[in-house]
Structure formats: structure tokens, C-alpha cells
PDB file of C-alpha atoms in Angstrom:
ATOM      1  CA  LEU A   1      88.850  -5.143  76.109  1.00 97.00           C
ATOM      2  CA  THR A   2      88.115  -4.408  72.489  1.00 97.00           C
ATOM      3  CA  GLY A   3      85.256  -3.614  70.146  1.00 97.00           C
ATOM      4  CA  ASP A   4      83.211  -5.371  67.480  1.00 98.00           C
ATOM      5  CA  THR A   5      84.615  -8.304  65.498  1.00 97.00           C
ATOM      6  CA  HIS A   6      81.653  -8.766  63.114  1.00 96.00           C
ATOM      7  CA  GLY A   7      82.199 -12.431  62.355  1.00 95.00           C
ATOM      8  CA  GLY A   8      85.734 -11.921  61.102  1.00 93.00           C
ATOM      9  CA  ALA A   9      85.296  -8.668  59.200  1.00 92.00           C
ATOM     10  CA  ASP A  10      87.064  -6.769  61.984  1.00 95.00           C
ATOM     11  CA  MET A  11      89.423  -9.428  63.357  1.00 95.00           C
ATOM     12  CA  LYS A  12      92.655  -7.821  62.191  1.00 93.00           C
ATOM     13  CA  LYS A  13      93.164  -6.341  65.640  1.00 94.00           C
ATOM     14  CA  LEU A  14      93.229  -9.810  67.226  1.00 95.00           C
ATOM     15  CA  VAL A  15      95.171 -11.946  64.745  1.00 93.00           C
ATOM     16  CA  SER A  16      98.405  -9.964  64.998  1.00 86.00           C
ATOM     17  CA  ARG A  17     101.213 -12.213  66.184  1.00 82.00           C
ATOM     18  CA  LYS A  18     102.172  -9.474  68.633  1.00 84.00           C
ATOM     19  CA  ILE A  19      98.737  -9.771  70.237  1.00 87.00           C
ATOM     20  CA  THR A  20      98.520 -13.543  70.244  1.00 86.00           C
ATOM     21  CA  SER A  21     101.960 -13.788  71.818  1.00 88.00           C
ATOM     22  CA  ALA A  22     101.276 -11.056  74.395  1.00 91.00           C
ATOM     23  CA  LEU A  23      98.141 -12.611  75.899  1.00 93.00           C
ATOM     24  CA  THR A  24      98.503 -15.692  78.098  1.00 94.00           C
ATOM     25  CA  SER A  25      96.316 -18.225  79.882  1.00 95.00           C
ATOM     26  CA  GLU A  26      96.082 -15.725  82.736  1.00 95.00           C
ATOM     27  CA  ASP A  27      94.363 -13.149  80.519  1.00 96.00           C
ATOM     28  CA  THR A  28      90.710 -12.494  79.737  1.00 97.00           C
ATOM     29  CA  LEU A  29      89.607 -10.728  76.552  1.00 97.00           C
ATOM     30  CA  ILE A  30      86.176  -9.056  76.475  1.00 98.00           C
ATOM     31  CA  ILE A  31      84.554  -8.086  73.157  1.00 98.00           C
ATOM     32  CA  CYS A  32      81.948  -5.328  73.538  1.00 98.00           C
ATOM     33  CA  GLY A  33      79.285  -6.769  71.258  1.00 97.00           C
ATOM     34  CA  ASP A  34      78.789  -7.648  67.586  1.00 98.00           C
ATOM     35  CA  PHE A  35      80.887 -10.767  68.030  1.00 98.00           C
ATOM     36  CA  GLY A  36      79.165 -12.098  64.931  1.00 97.00           C
ATOM     37  CA  PHE A  37      80.651 -15.592  64.781  1.00 97.00           C
ATOM     38  CA  VAL A  38      77.312 -17.193  65.657  1.00 96.00           C
ATOM     39  CA  TRP A  39      75.451 -16.179  62.534  1.00 94.00           C
ATOM     40  CA  ASP A  40      74.187 -19.105  60.465  1.00 94.00           C
ATOM     41  CA  THR A  41      70.560 -19.727  61.334  1.00 92.00           C
ATOM     42  CA  LYS A  42      70.828 -23.533  61.516  1.00 90.00           C
ATOM     43  CA  HIS A  43      74.302 -24.656  62.546  1.00 91.00           C
ATOM     44  CA  GLU A  44      77.961 -23.702  62.759  1.00 93.00           C
ATOM     45  CA  ALA A  45      78.909 -22.950  59.198  1.00 92.00           C
ATOM     46  CA  ARG A  46      82.387 -23.988  58.112  1.00 94.00           C
ATOM     47  CA  GLY A  47      83.837 -20.483  58.393  1.00 93.00           C
ATOM     48  CA  GLU A  48      82.233 -19.955  61.792  1.00 95.00           C
ATOM     49  CA  LYS A  49      83.606 -23.231  63.119  1.00 96.00           C
ATOM     50  CA  THR A  50      87.089 -22.313  61.946  1.00 96.00           C
ATOM     51  CA  TRP A  51      86.997 -19.033  63.855  1.00 97.00           C
ATOM     52  CA  LEU A  52      85.309 -20.453  66.958  1.00 98.00           C
ATOM     53  CA  ASP A  53      87.958 -23.173  67.090  1.00 98.00           C
ATOM     54  CA  TRP A  54      90.614 -20.470  66.654  1.00 97.00           C
ATOM     55  CA  PHE A  55      89.371 -18.691  69.788  1.00 97.00           C
ATOM     56  CA  GLN A  56      89.398 -21.991  71.661  1.00 97.00           C
ATOM     57  CA  GLN A  57      92.995 -22.649  70.615  1.00 97.00           C
ATOM     58  CA  MET A  58      94.225 -19.295  71.859  1.00 96.00           C
ATOM     59  CA  PRO A  59      95.697 -19.329  75.391  1.00 95.00           C
ATOM     60  CA  TRP A  60      93.397 -16.659  76.807  1.00 97.00           C
ATOM     61  CA  THR A  61      89.676 -16.808  77.672  1.00 98.00           C
ATOM     62  CA  THR A  62      87.404 -14.820  75.351  1.00 98.00           C
ATOM     63  CA  LEU A  63      84.138 -13.290  76.563  1.00 98.00           C
ATOM     64  CA  PHE A  64      81.596 -11.221  74.676  1.00 98.00           C
ATOM     65  CA  VAL A  65      78.335  -9.416  75.219  1.00 98.00           C
ATOM     66  CA  ASP A  66      75.927  -9.622  72.319  1.00 98.00           C
ATOM     67  CA  GLY A  67      75.420  -6.698  69.990  1.00 98.00           C
ATOM     68  CA  ASN A  68      72.760  -6.278  67.345  1.00 96.00           C
ATOM     69  CA  HIS A  69      74.583  -8.318  64.709  1.00 92.00           C
ATOM     70  CA  GLU A  70      74.147 -11.780  66.226  1.00 96.00           C
ATOM     71  CA  CYS A  71      71.894 -14.700  65.282  1.00 97.00           C
ATOM     72  CA  PHE A  72      70.014 -14.675  68.560  1.00 97.00           C
ATOM     73  CA  PRO A  73      67.845 -17.783  68.094  1.00 96.00           C
ATOM     74  CA  ARG A  74      70.968 -19.885  67.633  1.00 97.00           C
ATOM     75  CA  LEU A  75      73.097 -18.043  70.182  1.00 97.00           C
ATOM     76  CA  PHE A  76      70.487 -18.786  72.828  1.00 96.00           C
ATOM     77  CA  THR A  77      70.661 -22.537  72.097  1.00 96.00           C
ATOM     78  CA  TYR A  78      74.219 -22.951  73.382  1.00 97.00           C
ATOM     79  CA  PRO A  79      74.553 -24.628  76.808  1.00 98.00           C
ATOM     80  CA  GLU A  80      73.875 -22.262  79.684  1.00 98.00           C
ATOM     81  CA  LYS A  81      75.966 -22.431  82.854  1.00 98.00           C
ATOM     82  CA  GLU A  82      77.103 -20.367  85.824  1.00 98.00           C
ATOM     83  CA  TRP A  83      80.541 -18.846  85.450  1.00 98.00           C
ATOM     84  CA  HIS A  84      82.265 -16.430  87.835  1.00 98.00           C
ATOM     85  CA  GLY A  85      79.003 -15.500  89.514  1.00 98.00           C
ATOM     86  CA  GLY A  86      76.817 -14.966  86.440  1.00 98.00           C
ATOM     87  CA  ARG A  87      75.131 -16.888  83.650  1.00 98.00           C
ATOM     88  CA  VAL A  88      76.862 -17.533  80.319  1.00 98.00           C
ATOM     89  CA  HIS A  89      76.321 -19.432  77.101  1.00 98.00           C
ATOM     90  CA  GLU A  90      79.280 -21.736  76.567  1.00 98.00           C
ATOM     91  CA  ILE A  91      80.312 -21.544  72.911  1.00 98.00           C
ATOM     92  CA  ARG A  92      83.596 -23.305  73.608  1.00 98.00           C
ATOM     93  CA  PRO A  93      85.318 -24.178  76.924  1.00 98.00           C
ATOM     94  CA  HIS A  94      87.291 -20.910  76.699  1.00 97.00           C
ATOM     95  CA  LEU A  95      84.705 -18.843  74.806  1.00 98.00           C
ATOM     96  CA  TYR A  96      81.595 -17.527  76.578  1.00 98.00           C
ATOM     97  CA  HIS A  97      78.665 -15.260  75.807  1.00 98.00           C
ATOM     98  CA  LEU A  98      78.061 -13.065  78.872  1.00 98.00           C
ATOM     99  CA  MET A  99      74.311 -13.086  79.270  1.00 98.00           C
ATOM    100  CA  ARG A 100      72.212  -9.975  79.761  1.00 98.00           C
ATOM    101  CA  GLY A 101      71.736  -8.453  83.188  1.00 98.00           C
ATOM    102  CA  GLU A 102      74.446 -10.470  84.942  1.00 98.00           C
ATOM    103  CA  VAL A 103      77.199  -9.429  87.348  1.00 98.00           C
ATOM    104  CA  PHE A 104      80.488 -11.324  87.051  1.00 98.00           C
ATOM    105  CA  THR A 105      83.605 -11.247  89.197  1.00 98.00           C
ATOM    106  CA  ILE A 106      86.598 -11.518  86.893  1.00 97.00           C
ATOM    107  CA  GLU A 107      90.192 -11.099  88.052  1.00 94.00           C
ATOM    108  CA  GLY A 108      88.919  -9.583  91.289  1.00 96.00           C
ATOM    109  CA  LYS A 109      86.694  -6.946  89.644  1.00 98.00           C
ATOM    110  CA  THR A 110      82.919  -6.845  89.188  1.00 98.00           C
ATOM    111  CA  PHE A 111      81.365  -6.455  85.732  1.00 98.00           C
ATOM    112  CA  PHE A 112      77.736  -5.732  84.876  1.00 99.00           C
ATOM    113  CA  THR A 113      76.860  -6.922  81.372  1.00 98.00           C
ATOM    114  CA  MET A 114      73.920  -5.936  79.206  1.00 98.00           C
ATOM    115  CA  GLY A 115      74.155  -6.760  75.514  1.00 98.00           C
ATOM    116  CA  GLY A 116      71.777  -5.754  72.766  1.00 98.00           C
ATOM    117  CA  ALA A 117      71.297  -2.704  70.571  1.00 98.00           C
ATOM    118  CA  ALA A 118      69.042  -1.449  67.816  1.00 96.00           C
ATOM    119  CA  SER A 119      70.166  -2.031  64.223  1.00 94.00           C
ATOM    120  CA  HIS A 120      70.326   1.333  62.513  1.00 87.00           C
ATOM    121  CA  ASP A 121      71.612  -0.064  59.207  1.00 83.00           C
ATOM    122  CA  ARG A 122      68.397  -1.679  58.016  1.00 78.00           C
ATOM    123  CA  GLY A 123      65.235  -0.457  56.344  1.00 66.00           C
ATOM    124  CA  PRO A 124      64.543   2.114  53.615  1.00 67.00           C
ATOM    125  CA  ALA A 125      65.702   5.022  55.773  1.00 63.00           C
ATOM    126  CA  ALA A 126      69.148   3.428  56.017  1.00 67.00           C
ATOM    127  CA  GLY A 127      69.168   2.509  52.335  1.00 73.00           C
ATOM    128  CA  ASN A 128      69.204  -1.201  53.135  1.00 79.00           C
ATOM    129  CA  THR A 129      65.954  -2.828  52.043  1.00 70.00           C
ATOM    130  CA  LYS A 130      67.589  -6.281  51.881  1.00 70.00           C
ATOM    131  CA  ALA A 131      67.964  -6.466  55.659  1.00 81.00           C
ATOM    132  CA  VAL A 132      65.462  -9.285  56.099  1.00 87.00           C
ATOM    133  CA  GLU A 133      64.187 -10.119  59.583  1.00 89.00           C
ATOM    134  CA  GLY A 134      65.349 -13.582  60.601  1.00 86.00           C
ATOM    135  CA  LYS A 135      68.299 -13.468  58.202  1.00 85.00           C
ATOM    136  CA  TYR A 136      69.994 -10.101  58.722  1.00 85.00           C
ATOM    137  CA  TRP A 137      68.499  -9.020  62.046  1.00 90.00           C
ATOM    138  CA  TRP A 138      66.305 -10.436  64.817  1.00 94.00           C
ATOM    139  CA  PRO A 139      63.827  -8.779  67.212  1.00 95.00           C
ATOM    140  CA  GLN A 140      65.818 -10.181  70.157  1.00 97.00           C
ATOM    141  CA  GLU A 141      68.469  -7.550  69.455  1.00 97.00           C
ATOM    142  CA  ILE A 142      66.528  -5.444  71.979  1.00 98.00           C
ATOM    143  CA  PRO A 143      66.571  -7.045  75.462  1.00 98.00           C
ATOM    144  CA  SER A 144      63.237  -8.174  76.820  1.00 98.00           C
ATOM    145  CA  LYS A 145      61.474  -6.573  79.755  1.00 98.00           C
ATOM    146  CA  GLU A 146      62.393  -9.634  81.823  1.00 98.00           C
ATOM    147  CA  GLU A 147      66.082  -9.330  80.940  1.00 98.00           C
ATOM    148  CA  MET A 148      66.096  -5.650  81.846  1.00 98.00           C
ATOM    149  CA  GLU A 149      64.347  -6.304  85.157  1.00 98.00           C
ATOM    150  CA  HIS A 150      66.801  -9.090  85.900  1.00 98.00           C
ATOM    151  CA  GLY A 151      69.629  -6.643  85.326  1.00 98.00           C
ATOM    152  CA  LEU A 152      68.186  -4.165  87.810  1.00 98.00           C
ATOM    153  CA  GLN A 153      67.791  -6.956  90.361  1.00 98.00           C
ATOM    154  CA  SER A 154      71.398  -8.044  89.831  1.00 98.00           C
ATOM    155  CA  LEU A 155      72.610  -4.483  90.358  1.00 98.00           C
ATOM    156  CA  ASN A 156      70.420  -4.061  93.418  1.00 98.00           C
ATOM    157  CA  THR A 157      71.937  -7.210  94.914  1.00 98.00           C
ATOM    158  CA  CYS A 158      75.393  -5.652  94.751  1.00 97.00           C
ATOM    159  CA  GLY A 159      74.223  -2.308  96.113  1.00 98.00           C
ATOM    160  CA  ASN A 160      74.079  -0.622  92.702  1.00 98.00           C
ATOM    161  CA  GLN A 161      77.851  -0.545  92.625  1.00 98.00           C
ATOM    162  CA  VAL A 162      80.185  -2.379  90.231  1.00 98.00           C
ATOM    163  CA  ASP A 163      83.680  -1.797  88.942  1.00 98.00           C
ATOM    164  CA  TYR A 164      82.854  -1.951  85.240  1.00 98.00           C
ATOM    165  CA  ILE A 165      79.844  -1.882  82.930  1.00 98.00           C
ATOM    166  CA  ILE A 166      80.097  -3.660  79.566  1.00 99.00           C
ATOM    167  CA  THR A 167      77.431  -2.980  76.925  1.00 98.00           C
ATOM    168  CA  HIS A 168      77.157  -2.729  73.161  1.00 98.00           C
ATOM    169  CA  CYS A 169      75.427   0.647  72.946  1.00 98.00           C
ATOM    170  CA  LEU A 170      75.353   3.820  75.035  1.00 98.00           C
ATOM    171  CA  PRO A 171      72.710   5.375  77.288  1.00 98.00           C
ATOM    172  CA  SER A 172      70.327   7.631  75.337  1.00 98.00           C
ATOM    173  CA  ASP A 173      71.855  10.964  76.320  1.00 98.00           C
ATOM    174  CA  LEU A 174      75.398   9.843  75.551  1.00 98.00           C
ATOM    175  CA  GLN A 175      74.327   8.236  72.278  1.00 98.00           C
ATOM    176  CA  GLN A 176      72.752  11.529  71.236  1.00 97.00           C
ATOM    177  CA  ILE A 177      76.103  13.234  71.831  1.00 97.00           C
ATOM    178  CA  GLN A 178      78.143  10.550  70.059  1.00 97.00           C
ATOM    179  CA  THR A 179      75.909  10.370  66.970  1.00 96.00           C
ATOM    180  CA  ALA A 180      74.860  14.047  66.872  1.00 96.00           C
ATOM    181  CA  GLY A 181      71.273  12.887  67.195  1.00 94.00           C
ATOM    182  CA  LYS A 182      71.455  10.472  64.258  1.00 94.00           C
ATOM    183  CA  PHE A 183      70.422   7.460  66.367  1.00 94.00           C
ATOM    184  CA  PRO A 184      67.144   8.045  68.232  1.00 94.00           C
ATOM    185  CA  PRO A 185      66.513   6.717  71.745  1.00 97.00           C
ATOM    186  CA  ASP A 186      65.125   3.203  71.991  1.00 97.00           C
ATOM    187  CA  PRO A 187      64.199   0.829  74.845  1.00 98.00           C
ATOM    188  CA  ILE A 188      67.746  -0.362  75.527  1.00 98.00           C
ATOM    189  CA  THR A 189      69.375   3.089  75.411  1.00 98.00           C
ATOM    190  CA  GLU A 190      66.657   4.442  77.720  1.00 98.00           C
ATOM    191  CA  TYR A 191      67.240   1.521  80.084  1.00 98.00           C
ATOM    192  CA  LEU A 192      70.980   2.161  80.088  1.00 98.00           C
ATOM    193  CA  HIS A 193      70.299   5.826  80.832  1.00 98.00           C
ATOM    194  CA  ALA A 194      68.460   4.727  83.980  1.00 98.00           C
ATOM    195  CA  VAL A 195      71.369   2.439  84.887  1.00 98.00           C
ATOM    196  CA  ASN A 196      73.845   5.263  84.354  1.00 98.00           C
ATOM    197  CA  THR A 197      71.991   7.529  86.757  1.00 98.00           C
ATOM    198  CA  ALA A 198      71.511   4.896  89.467  1.00 98.00           C
ATOM    199  CA  VAL A 199      74.741   2.878  89.502  1.00 98.00           C
ATOM    200  CA  THR A 200      78.195   3.765  90.794  1.00 98.00           C
ATOM    201  CA  TYR A 201      80.960   2.407  88.584  1.00 98.00           C
ATOM    202  CA  THR A 202      84.609   3.000  87.709  1.00 98.00           C
ATOM    203  CA  HIS A 203      84.390   2.768  83.923  1.00 98.00           C
ATOM    204  CA  TRP A 204      81.858   1.934  81.196  1.00 98.00           C
ATOM    205  CA  TYR A 205      82.933   0.286  77.927  1.00 98.00           C
ATOM    206  CA  CYS A 206      80.850  -0.264  74.796  1.00 98.00           C
ATOM    207  CA  GLY A 207      81.232  -0.919  71.071  1.00 98.00           C
ATOM    208  CA  HIS A 208      78.653  -0.336  68.309  1.00 97.00           C
ATOM    209  CA  TYR A 209      79.779   3.048  66.960  1.00 97.00           C
ATOM    210  CA  HIS A 210      82.928   1.918  65.100  1.00 96.00           C
ATOM    211  CA  VAL A 211      85.260   4.427  66.733  1.00 97.00           C
ATOM    212  CA  ASP A 212      87.822   4.427  69.528  1.00 97.00           C
ATOM    213  CA  HIS A 213      86.814   7.354  71.656  1.00 96.00           C
ATOM    214  CA  ASP A 214      86.578   8.491  75.267  1.00 98.00           C
ATOM    215  CA  LEU A 215      83.158  10.082  75.404  1.00 97.00           C
ATOM    216  CA  THR A 216      83.723  11.101  79.033  1.00 97.00           C
ATOM    217  CA  GLU A 217      86.396  10.387  81.610  1.00 96.00           C
ATOM    218  CA  ARG A 218      84.501   7.229  82.562  1.00 97.00           C
ATOM    219  CA  VAL A 219      82.869   6.145  79.300  1.00 98.00           C
ATOM    220  CA  THR A 220      84.926   4.654  76.456  1.00 98.00           C
ATOM    221  CA  ILE A 221      83.790   3.425  73.039  1.00 98.00           C
ATOM    222  CA  LEU A 222      85.987   0.728  71.510  1.00 98.00           C
ATOM    223  CA  PHE A 223      86.406  -0.602  68.003  1.00 97.00           C
ATOM    224  CA  ASN A 224      90.005  -1.369  66.965  1.00 95.00           C
ATOM    225  CA  LYS A 225      91.880  -0.505  70.131  1.00 95.00           C
ATOM    226  CA  ILE A 226      92.687  -3.217  72.663  1.00 95.00           C
ATOM    227  CA  LEU A 227      92.973  -1.732  76.143  1.00 95.00           C
ATOM    228  CA  ALA A 228      93.611  -3.053  79.604  1.00 94.00           C
ATOM    229  CA  CYS A 229      90.550  -2.799  81.813  1.00 95.00           C
ATOM    230  CA  GLY A 230      90.428   0.577  83.514  1.00 95.00           C
ATOM    231  CA  GLN A 231      92.263   2.373  80.710  1.00 96.00           C
ATOM    232  CA  SER A 232      90.931   5.112  78.474  1.00 96.00           C
ATOM    233  CA  VAL A 233      91.830   5.598  74.826  1.00 96.00           C
ATOM    234  CA  VAL A 234      93.630   8.881  75.467  1.00 93.00           C
ATOM    235  CA  GLY A 235      96.842   8.504  77.406  1.00 73.00           C
ATOM    236  CA  SER A 236      96.672   4.706  77.514  1.00 65.00           C
ATOM    237  CA  GLU A 237      99.372   2.222  76.746  1.00 61.00           C
ATOM    238  CA  PRO A 238      97.730  -0.089  74.177  1.00 56.00           C
ATOM    239  CA  MET A 239      98.446  -3.776  73.929  1.00 58.00           C
ATOM    240  CA  PRO A 240     101.531  -4.542  71.801  1.00 54.00           C
ATOM    241  CA  GLY A 241     100.466  -4.610  68.176  1.00 51.00           C
ATOM    242  CA  SER A 242      97.123  -2.931  68.853  1.00 50.00           C
ATOM    243  CA  PRO A 243      96.131  -0.431  66.130  1.00 49.00           C
TER     244      PRO A 243
END
């Protein structure tokens, strides 16, 4: 697992020859949101296509939950299919968007996925008045009521117990701790707070906050680190070449 890639801006962690030679066709890489390579509003721009083809050419399978920096109207147009027990958007045959509120069984472990997050880097308060809706951000960054309800149904089906939870942002209470109250609660963080209190899990991984940090023994924020599933930042053995 690793954190945000932001359409190439934070890809250094993955293009190291040590990484590309360490991962094989037996491996699965999960990016915890802000994938960012589906960004042009109309079609795959030249730079996007180059990177998307790069992922397809790598031996491993790449998966990602959506963050807040995605072009949602276009992301949602990719072919939808069932994959390992849940629904995905197929970007390439070895590159999938893990849809919201799904439970997947991957390498013998169960994963609950819920992408989405509020953009906190737009608007006058953030000093970014050029963050135009439909060009820089989209309302679909916050999951719909139907997507959230679907997630609860998926969890209920598996007895509110999964091995791992993959999101982009944190539950409200944990986000307040991580950001010292800078990011206020919103519908998705409140929803994740309810999930956190109702679901039994081994470990929770997210991105969004641009740090590598174990917030608790079971909750890890990722950005540059690349960790094996089940590992924490502290005391872990990172992938060869991982920052």
C-alpha cells in the first residue's frame, strides 16, 4: 500500500527501479486515494495516457480508491465490472478503481473501500480562489447517501468484520487529532466515524494528509512509504527503495 500519487506529482516512490523490480505479477499495489491520473474533463490527455499505460505495463496489479483530487464525471464513465467480490471501474486490464462501499477479497484478505474526501485547498479561506468547480474539484468528491448506505449494507453482509479498511480520509475524531482541528468534520468523515465504531478490523489505511504516520496501533496514514499490508510505519520493513 502507498499514499497519494496526484497524477504524477508524487510518483517518485513508485518509479524507482528497486520498486519496479521488487514487485511481481503476484503482487497487488493499493493507492489510498488522490490517484489523479484521470483528470482531463473530456478524454485521456497525452500525459495521462502515458502514465496509465505505464501502470498497465508494470507486472503487478494496481488498485486505487478515489480521493478528492479526481475528475469524477470521467472516472465514472470507465467500464464497470465485478472483480474479486466487489465492483470496480476498469481503467486498464491491470488498473482498477475500487468503487465506494465495496468489500473485496484480495490475496485471501477482505478489504472495505470507501473513497472520497473534502477538498480543503480551495476557496478564499484556503487562499485558492482559482479552484473552479468542474475544473479543479467536483461535488462528487463527497460520497452520496446511496453510496454510504451501500457501504453499510456491504459491511452488514460480512458481519461488520473485515481485515482491512482503505479510505482517503480519516473518521472525524481521528482527523481532528491529525490536523489539530484544522479540518472540520464533514459528511464522509462523520460516516467513517460511524464505521469505525461499528466494524471490527485489523488495520485501517488512508492517504490525504501528506504524511507517513501511525495515528494509532491500527490506523496508518500513508504518503511516500510503501508498506506490506498489515504493517505500520513504525517498526516496519519498507519495500526496497521505498523512501
